[in-house]
């Protein structure tokens, strides 16, 4: 464990469930400076999602998310000589609250580092009858989409909610069938099994022929 010490103003401390903790923007500011780039992006993505994503409507309030970003940005630019500030500036620009899971955040970061064209995030596809699907990553002009699906989806009790693994797989296959029928797009999937490190992820993208095919021109 590494300890970091920095002065705190009383205004930067809030109470959560009876505990005194640093405010969201101060916490994000500290994390994006001191942790790995992958952790930093996942953290800021999650903070923006907390601020802007409505779990009931599955809509993203960009204005609310940008208010959160502005608070962190102000801290970053007010401390030009702080440790890790160059990384913090990049993360402040790159973070996107439409990422639902850390795996999506890291996938997006690594794809950007490879020069892959920026995907549409949580792309909404109408399935008929008022139903729709949200795609983690979509390239409509290329006619393909990708999703991050870790093994935890098939083993975590909170996610399964009493369902059997086979039921989840069947529901996923049916959802994919409907998306393909609605769009005609080719789907690809990966999880942390293909993301043990950056090089393994690159190799997997080569195997499924997404890289270098989706590189920006």
PDB file of C-alpha atoms in Angstrom:
ATOM      1  CA  UNK A   1       0.000   0.000   0.000  1.00  0.00           C
ATOM      2  CA  UNK A   2       1.237   3.480  -0.880  1.00  0.00           C
ATOM      3  CA  UNK A   3       0.299   6.468   1.234  1.00  0.00           C
ATOM      4  CA  UNK A   4      -0.018   9.934  -0.285  1.00  0.00           C
ATOM      5  CA  UNK A   5      -0.255  13.063   1.840  1.00  0.00           C
ATOM      6  CA  UNK A   6      -1.831  16.323   0.698  1.00  0.00           C
ATOM      7  CA  UNK A   7      -3.519  19.231   2.485  1.00  0.00           C
ATOM      8  CA  UNK A   8      -7.311  19.224   2.604  1.00  0.00           C
ATOM      9  CA  UNK A   9      -9.685  22.110   3.030  1.00  0.00           C
ATOM     10  CA  UNK A  10     -12.784  21.486   5.119  1.00  0.00           C
ATOM     11  CA  UNK A  11     -14.889  22.224   2.017  1.00  0.00           C
ATOM     12  CA  UNK A  12     -13.335  19.167   0.351  1.00  0.00           C
ATOM     13  CA  UNK A  13     -14.697  16.824   3.020  1.00  0.00           C
ATOM     14  CA  UNK A  14     -18.230  15.431   2.883  1.00  0.00           C
ATOM     15  CA  UNK A  15     -20.137  12.842   4.869  1.00  0.00           C
ATOM     16  CA  UNK A  16     -21.265   9.580   3.264  1.00  0.00           C
ATOM     17  CA  UNK A  17     -23.171   7.006   5.310  1.00  0.00           C
ATOM     18  CA  UNK A  18     -21.805   8.461   8.518  1.00  0.00           C
ATOM     19  CA  UNK A  19     -18.193   8.597   7.331  1.00  0.00           C
ATOM     20  CA  UNK A  20     -16.120  11.666   6.504  1.00  0.00           C
ATOM     21  CA  UNK A  21     -14.586  11.300   3.045  1.00  0.00           C
ATOM     22  CA  UNK A  22     -13.186  13.563   0.361  1.00  0.00           C
ATOM     23  CA  UNK A  23     -15.671  15.052  -2.100  1.00  0.00           C
ATOM     24  CA  UNK A  24     -16.211  13.329  -5.442  1.00  0.00           C
ATOM     25  CA  UNK A  25     -14.262  15.897  -7.453  1.00  0.00           C
ATOM     26  CA  UNK A  26     -11.356  15.910  -4.971  1.00  0.00           C
ATOM     27  CA  UNK A  27     -11.249  12.106  -4.937  1.00  0.00           C
ATOM     28  CA  UNK A  28     -11.223  11.926  -8.735  1.00  0.00           C
ATOM     29  CA  UNK A  29      -8.534  14.613  -8.884  1.00  0.00           C
ATOM     30  CA  UNK A  30      -6.292  12.611  -6.558  1.00  0.00           C
ATOM     31  CA  UNK A  31      -6.870   9.289  -8.313  1.00  0.00           C
ATOM     32  CA  UNK A  32      -6.257  10.526 -11.856  1.00  0.00           C
ATOM     33  CA  UNK A  33      -2.901  11.965 -10.777  1.00  0.00           C
ATOM     34  CA  UNK A  34      -1.557   9.129  -8.652  1.00  0.00           C
ATOM     35  CA  UNK A  35      -2.869   5.843 -10.053  1.00  0.00           C
ATOM     36  CA  UNK A  36      -2.214   4.012 -13.315  1.00  0.00           C
ATOM     37  CA  UNK A  37      -3.683   5.489 -16.478  1.00  0.00           C
ATOM     38  CA  UNK A  38      -6.159   2.596 -16.732  1.00  0.00           C
ATOM     39  CA  UNK A  39      -7.369   3.114 -13.159  1.00  0.00           C
ATOM     40  CA  UNK A  40      -7.542   6.862 -13.689  1.00  0.00           C
ATOM     41  CA  UNK A  41      -9.775   6.569 -16.761  1.00  0.00           C
ATOM     42  CA  UNK A  42     -12.055   4.003 -15.120  1.00  0.00           C
ATOM     43  CA  UNK A  43     -12.393   6.211 -12.036  1.00  0.00           C
ATOM     44  CA  UNK A  44     -13.276   9.385 -13.915  1.00  0.00           C
ATOM     45  CA  UNK A  45     -15.626   7.490 -16.244  1.00  0.00           C
ATOM     46  CA  UNK A  46     -17.447   6.145 -13.183  1.00  0.00           C
ATOM     47  CA  UNK A  47     -17.694   9.602 -11.615  1.00  0.00           C
ATOM     48  CA  UNK A  48     -19.169  11.095 -14.782  1.00  0.00           C
ATOM     49  CA  UNK A  49     -21.606   8.197 -14.995  1.00  0.00           C
ATOM     50  CA  UNK A  50     -22.724   8.861 -11.420  1.00  0.00           C
ATOM     51  CA  UNK A  51     -23.372  12.475 -12.367  1.00  0.00           C
ATOM     52  CA  UNK A  52     -24.969  11.996 -15.762  1.00  0.00           C
ATOM     53  CA  UNK A  53     -26.462   8.540 -16.294  1.00  0.00           C
ATOM     54  CA  UNK A  54     -30.131   7.881 -15.497  1.00  0.00           C
ATOM     55  CA  UNK A  55     -30.513   4.161 -14.727  1.00  0.00           C
ATOM     56  CA  UNK A  56     -34.283   4.384 -15.141  1.00  0.00           C
ATOM     57  CA  UNK A  57     -34.390   5.873 -18.630  1.00  0.00           C
ATOM     58  CA  UNK A  58     -30.905   4.822 -19.770  1.00  0.00           C
ATOM     59  CA  UNK A  59     -30.312   8.388 -20.904  1.00  0.00           C
ATOM     60  CA  UNK A  60     -27.117  10.372 -20.456  1.00  0.00           C
ATOM     61  CA  UNK A  61     -27.414  13.929 -19.145  1.00  0.00           C
ATOM     62  CA  UNK A  62     -24.366  15.447 -20.779  1.00  0.00           C
ATOM     63  CA  UNK A  63     -24.815  18.812 -19.059  1.00  0.00           C
ATOM     64  CA  UNK A  64     -24.803  17.219 -15.595  1.00  0.00           C
ATOM     65  CA  UNK A  65     -21.748  15.133 -16.453  1.00  0.00           C
ATOM     66  CA  UNK A  66     -19.932  18.187 -17.775  1.00  0.00           C
ATOM     67  CA  UNK A  67     -20.568  20.016 -14.509  1.00  0.00           C
ATOM     68  CA  UNK A  68     -18.716  17.202 -12.757  1.00  0.00           C
ATOM     69  CA  UNK A  69     -15.901  17.334 -15.310  1.00  0.00           C
ATOM     70  CA  UNK A  70     -15.608  21.097 -14.879  1.00  0.00           C
ATOM     71  CA  UNK A  71     -15.045  20.746 -11.122  1.00  0.00           C
ATOM     72  CA  UNK A  72     -12.176  18.320 -11.659  1.00  0.00           C
ATOM     73  CA  UNK A  73     -10.783  20.334 -14.568  1.00  0.00           C
ATOM     74  CA  UNK A  74     -10.650  23.425 -12.354  1.00  0.00           C
ATOM     75  CA  UNK A  75      -8.540  21.524  -9.812  1.00  0.00           C
ATOM     76  CA  UNK A  76      -6.232  20.201 -12.519  1.00  0.00           C
ATOM     77  CA  UNK A  77      -5.550  23.615 -14.056  1.00  0.00           C
ATOM     78  CA  UNK A  78      -5.210  25.290 -10.656  1.00  0.00           C
ATOM     79  CA  UNK A  79      -2.278  22.991  -9.819  1.00  0.00           C
ATOM     80  CA  UNK A  80       0.020  22.975 -12.882  1.00  0.00           C
ATOM     81  CA  UNK A  81       3.028  21.633 -10.978  1.00  0.00           C
ATOM     82  CA  UNK A  82       1.287  18.857  -9.052  1.00  0.00           C
ATOM     83  CA  UNK A  83       2.497  15.278  -9.228  1.00  0.00           C
ATOM     84  CA  UNK A  84       0.919  13.414 -12.163  1.00  0.00           C
ATOM     85  CA  UNK A  85      -0.733  16.514 -13.591  1.00  0.00           C
ATOM     86  CA  UNK A  86       0.108  15.712 -17.221  1.00  0.00           C
ATOM     87  CA  UNK A  87      -1.752  12.399 -16.966  1.00  0.00           C
ATOM     88  CA  UNK A  88      -4.597  14.167 -15.164  1.00  0.00           C
ATOM     89  CA  UNK A  89      -4.995  16.635 -18.028  1.00  0.00           C
ATOM     90  CA  UNK A  90      -5.315  13.818 -20.540  1.00  0.00           C
ATOM     91  CA  UNK A  91      -7.804  11.869 -18.428  1.00  0.00           C
ATOM     92  CA  UNK A  92      -9.889  14.982 -17.835  1.00  0.00           C
ATOM     93  CA  UNK A  93     -10.330  15.286 -21.605  1.00  0.00           C
ATOM     94  CA  UNK A  94     -10.711  11.567 -22.330  1.00  0.00           C
ATOM     95  CA  UNK A  95     -13.158  10.459 -19.618  1.00  0.00           C
ATOM     96  CA  UNK A  96     -16.704   9.562 -20.685  1.00  0.00           C
ATOM     97  CA  UNK A  97     -19.536   8.668 -18.340  1.00  0.00           C
ATOM     98  CA  UNK A  98     -21.279   6.464 -20.854  1.00  0.00           C
ATOM     99  CA  UNK A  99     -18.870   3.651 -19.948  1.00  0.00           C
ATOM    100  CA  UNK A 100     -20.781   1.218 -17.745  1.00  0.00           C
ATOM    101  CA  UNK A 101     -17.931  -1.002 -16.528  1.00  0.00           C
ATOM    102  CA  UNK A 102     -14.190  -0.602 -15.887  1.00  0.00           C
ATOM    103  CA  UNK A 103     -13.542  -3.090 -18.681  1.00  0.00           C
ATOM    104  CA  UNK A 104     -15.272  -0.760 -21.118  1.00  0.00           C
ATOM    105  CA  UNK A 105     -13.141   2.139 -19.895  1.00  0.00           C
ATOM    106  CA  UNK A 106      -9.882   0.256 -20.332  1.00  0.00           C
ATOM    107  CA  UNK A 107     -10.977  -1.142 -23.707  1.00  0.00           C
ATOM    108  CA  UNK A 108     -11.717   2.373 -24.945  1.00  0.00           C
ATOM    109  CA  UNK A 109      -8.379   3.664 -23.661  1.00  0.00           C
ATOM    110  CA  UNK A 110      -6.367   0.878 -25.265  1.00  0.00           C
ATOM    111  CA  UNK A 111      -8.251   1.217 -28.555  1.00  0.00           C
ATOM    112  CA  UNK A 112      -7.479   4.942 -28.550  1.00  0.00           C
ATOM    113  CA  UNK A 113      -3.807   4.207 -27.902  1.00  0.00           C
ATOM    114  CA  UNK A 114      -3.871   1.909 -30.939  1.00  0.00           C
ATOM    115  CA  UNK A 115      -5.266   4.685 -33.081  1.00  0.00           C
ATOM    116  CA  UNK A 116      -8.616   2.963 -33.549  1.00  0.00           C
ATOM    117  CA  UNK A 117     -11.380   5.305 -34.587  1.00  0.00           C
ATOM    118  CA  UNK A 118     -13.533   6.622 -31.763  1.00  0.00           C
ATOM    119  CA  UNK A 119     -16.628   4.430 -31.352  1.00  0.00           C
ATOM    120  CA  UNK A 120     -20.162   5.482 -30.520  1.00  0.00           C
ATOM    121  CA  UNK A 121     -20.750   4.572 -26.865  1.00  0.00           C
ATOM    122  CA  UNK A 122     -24.002   3.026 -25.589  1.00  0.00           C
ATOM    123  CA  UNK A 123     -25.375   3.208 -29.112  1.00  0.00           C
ATOM    124  CA  UNK A 124     -29.150   2.759 -29.051  1.00  0.00           C
ATOM    125  CA  UNK A 125     -30.677   0.245 -31.468  1.00  0.00           C
ATOM    126  CA  UNK A 126     -34.460   0.001 -31.808  1.00  0.00           C
ATOM    127  CA  UNK A 127     -35.645  -3.618 -31.656  1.00  0.00           C
ATOM    128  CA  UNK A 128     -39.341  -2.983 -32.290  1.00  0.00           C
ATOM    129  CA  UNK A 129     -42.283  -2.862 -29.919  1.00  0.00           C
ATOM    130  CA  UNK A 130     -40.717   0.020 -28.031  1.00  0.00           C
ATOM    131  CA  UNK A 131     -37.740  -2.103 -27.020  1.00  0.00           C
ATOM    132  CA  UNK A 132     -34.121  -1.228 -27.653  1.00  0.00           C
ATOM    133  CA  UNK A 133     -30.569  -2.382 -27.004  1.00  0.00           C
ATOM    134  CA  UNK A 134     -27.569  -0.328 -25.935  1.00  0.00           C
ATOM    135  CA  UNK A 135     -24.285  -1.318 -27.582  1.00  0.00           C
ATOM    136  CA  UNK A 136     -21.043  -0.708 -25.670  1.00  0.00           C
ATOM    137  CA  UNK A 137     -19.101   0.257 -28.796  1.00  0.00           C
ATOM    138  CA  UNK A 138     -20.471   0.819 -32.295  1.00  0.00           C
ATOM    139  CA  UNK A 139     -19.026   1.902 -35.619  1.00  0.00           C
ATOM    140  CA  UNK A 140     -22.182   2.401 -37.711  1.00  0.00           C
ATOM    141  CA  UNK A 141     -20.275   3.345 -40.856  1.00  0.00           C
ATOM    142  CA  UNK A 142     -18.278   0.095 -40.610  1.00  0.00           C
ATOM    143  CA  UNK A 143     -21.351  -2.002 -39.816  1.00  0.00           C
ATOM    144  CA  UNK A 144     -20.025  -3.576 -36.620  1.00  0.00           C
ATOM    145  CA  UNK A 145     -20.317  -3.373 -32.865  1.00  0.00           C
ATOM    146  CA  UNK A 146     -18.455  -4.724 -29.856  1.00  0.00           C
ATOM    147  CA  UNK A 147     -19.301  -5.429 -26.244  1.00  0.00           C
ATOM    148  CA  UNK A 148     -17.295  -6.027 -23.116  1.00  0.00           C
ATOM    149  CA  UNK A 149     -18.602  -9.106 -21.276  1.00  0.00           C
ATOM    150  CA  UNK A 150     -16.539 -10.423 -18.408  1.00  0.00           C
ATOM    151  CA  UNK A 151     -17.037 -13.886 -16.908  1.00  0.00           C
ATOM    152  CA  UNK A 152     -18.459 -12.233 -13.778  1.00  0.00           C
ATOM    153  CA  UNK A 153     -21.660 -11.700 -15.779  1.00  0.00           C
ATOM    154  CA  UNK A 154     -22.234 -15.463 -15.638  1.00  0.00           C
ATOM    155  CA  UNK A 155     -21.167 -16.103 -12.039  1.00  0.00           C
ATOM    156  CA  UNK A 156     -21.989 -13.079  -9.875  1.00  0.00           C
ATOM    157  CA  UNK A 157     -25.142 -13.662  -7.852  1.00  0.00           C
ATOM    158  CA  UNK A 158     -26.174 -10.006  -7.904  1.00  0.00           C
ATOM    159  CA  UNK A 159     -26.005  -9.975 -11.691  1.00  0.00           C
ATOM    160  CA  UNK A 160     -27.611 -13.373 -12.209  1.00  0.00           C
ATOM    161  CA  UNK A 161     -30.499 -12.553  -9.832  1.00  0.00           C
ATOM    162  CA  UNK A 162     -31.495 -16.186  -9.443  1.00  0.00           C
ATOM    163  CA  UNK A 163     -31.041 -17.070 -13.099  1.00  0.00           C
ATOM    164  CA  UNK A 164     -28.919 -19.970 -14.302  1.00  0.00           C
ATOM    165  CA  UNK A 165     -25.803 -19.286 -16.353  1.00  0.00           C
ATOM    166  CA  UNK A 166     -27.398 -21.043 -19.334  1.00  0.00           C
ATOM    167  CA  UNK A 167     -30.416 -18.748 -19.120  1.00  0.00           C
ATOM    168  CA  UNK A 168     -28.150 -15.699 -19.254  1.00  0.00           C
ATOM    169  CA  UNK A 169     -26.291 -17.105 -22.257  1.00  0.00           C
ATOM    170  CA  UNK A 170     -29.554 -17.862 -24.040  1.00  0.00           C
ATOM    171  CA  UNK A 171     -30.887 -14.364 -23.364  1.00  0.00           C
ATOM    172  CA  UNK A 172     -27.644 -12.878 -24.647  1.00  0.00           C
ATOM    173  CA  UNK A 173     -27.819 -14.952 -27.830  1.00  0.00           C
ATOM    174  CA  UNK A 174     -31.430 -13.855 -28.421  1.00  0.00           C
ATOM    175  CA  UNK A 175     -30.511 -10.213 -27.840  1.00  0.00           C
ATOM    176  CA  UNK A 176     -27.648 -10.532 -30.311  1.00  0.00           C
ATOM    177  CA  UNK A 177     -29.950 -12.130 -32.876  1.00  0.00           C
ATOM    178  CA  UNK A 178     -32.392  -9.235 -32.614  1.00  0.00           C
ATOM    179  CA  UNK A 179     -29.617  -6.646 -32.910  1.00  0.00           C
ATOM    180  CA  UNK A 180     -28.220  -8.351 -35.996  1.00  0.00           C
ATOM    181  CA  UNK A 181     -31.702  -8.521 -37.520  1.00  0.00           C
ATOM    182  CA  UNK A 182     -32.230  -4.815 -36.845  1.00  0.00           C
ATOM    183  CA  UNK A 183     -28.835  -3.608 -38.049  1.00  0.00           C
ATOM    184  CA  UNK A 184     -27.151  -6.296 -40.118  1.00  0.00           C
ATOM    185  CA  UNK A 185     -23.969  -5.450 -38.212  1.00  0.00           C
ATOM    186  CA  UNK A 186     -21.269  -7.924 -37.198  1.00  0.00           C
ATOM    187  CA  UNK A 187     -20.864  -8.348 -33.413  1.00  0.00           C
ATOM    188  CA  UNK A 188     -17.670  -9.046 -31.455  1.00  0.00           C
ATOM    189  CA  UNK A 189     -17.173  -9.631 -27.749  1.00  0.00           C
ATOM    190  CA  UNK A 190     -14.338  -9.752 -25.269  1.00  0.00           C
ATOM    191  CA  UNK A 191     -13.756  -9.738 -21.519  1.00  0.00           C
ATOM    192  CA  UNK A 192     -10.877  -9.521 -19.086  1.00  0.00           C
ATOM    193  CA  UNK A 193      -9.850 -12.975 -20.327  1.00  0.00           C
ATOM    194  CA  UNK A 194      -8.624 -11.223 -23.495  1.00  0.00           C
ATOM    195  CA  UNK A 195      -7.269  -8.217 -21.565  1.00  0.00           C
ATOM    196  CA  UNK A 196      -4.667  -9.684 -19.228  1.00  0.00           C
ATOM    197  CA  UNK A 197      -2.294  -7.083 -20.640  1.00  0.00           C
ATOM    198  CA  UNK A 198      -2.171  -4.566 -23.480  1.00  0.00           C
ATOM    199  CA  UNK A 199      -0.290  -6.881 -25.845  1.00  0.00           C
ATOM    200  CA  UNK A 200      -2.818  -9.707 -25.350  1.00  0.00           C
ATOM    201  CA  UNK A 201      -5.645  -7.308 -26.144  1.00  0.00           C
ATOM    202  CA  UNK A 202      -3.887  -6.181 -29.316  1.00  0.00           C
ATOM    203  CA  UNK A 203      -3.382  -9.790 -30.356  1.00  0.00           C
ATOM    204  CA  UNK A 204      -7.073 -10.545 -29.788  1.00  0.00           C
ATOM    205  CA  UNK A 205      -8.115  -7.544 -31.880  1.00  0.00           C
ATOM    206  CA  UNK A 206      -5.829  -8.841 -34.617  1.00  0.00           C
ATOM    207  CA  UNK A 207      -7.412 -12.295 -34.371  1.00  0.00           C
ATOM    208  CA  UNK A 208     -10.901 -10.908 -34.898  1.00  0.00           C
ATOM    209  CA  UNK A 209      -9.553  -8.546 -37.569  1.00  0.00           C
ATOM    210  CA  UNK A 210     -10.607  -5.314 -35.892  1.00  0.00           C
ATOM    211  CA  UNK A 211      -7.039  -4.106 -35.755  1.00  0.00           C
ATOM    212  CA  UNK A 212      -5.663  -2.477 -37.814  1.00  0.00           C
ATOM    213  CA  UNK A 213      -8.917  -2.370 -39.879  1.00  0.00           C
ATOM    214  CA  UNK A 214     -10.486   0.294 -37.644  1.00  0.00           C
ATOM    215  CA  UNK A 215      -7.453   2.546 -37.417  1.00  0.00           C
ATOM    216  CA  UNK A 216      -8.182   6.202 -38.038  1.00  0.00           C
ATOM    217  CA  UNK A 217      -6.918   7.435 -41.394  1.00  0.00           C
TER     218      UNK A 217
END
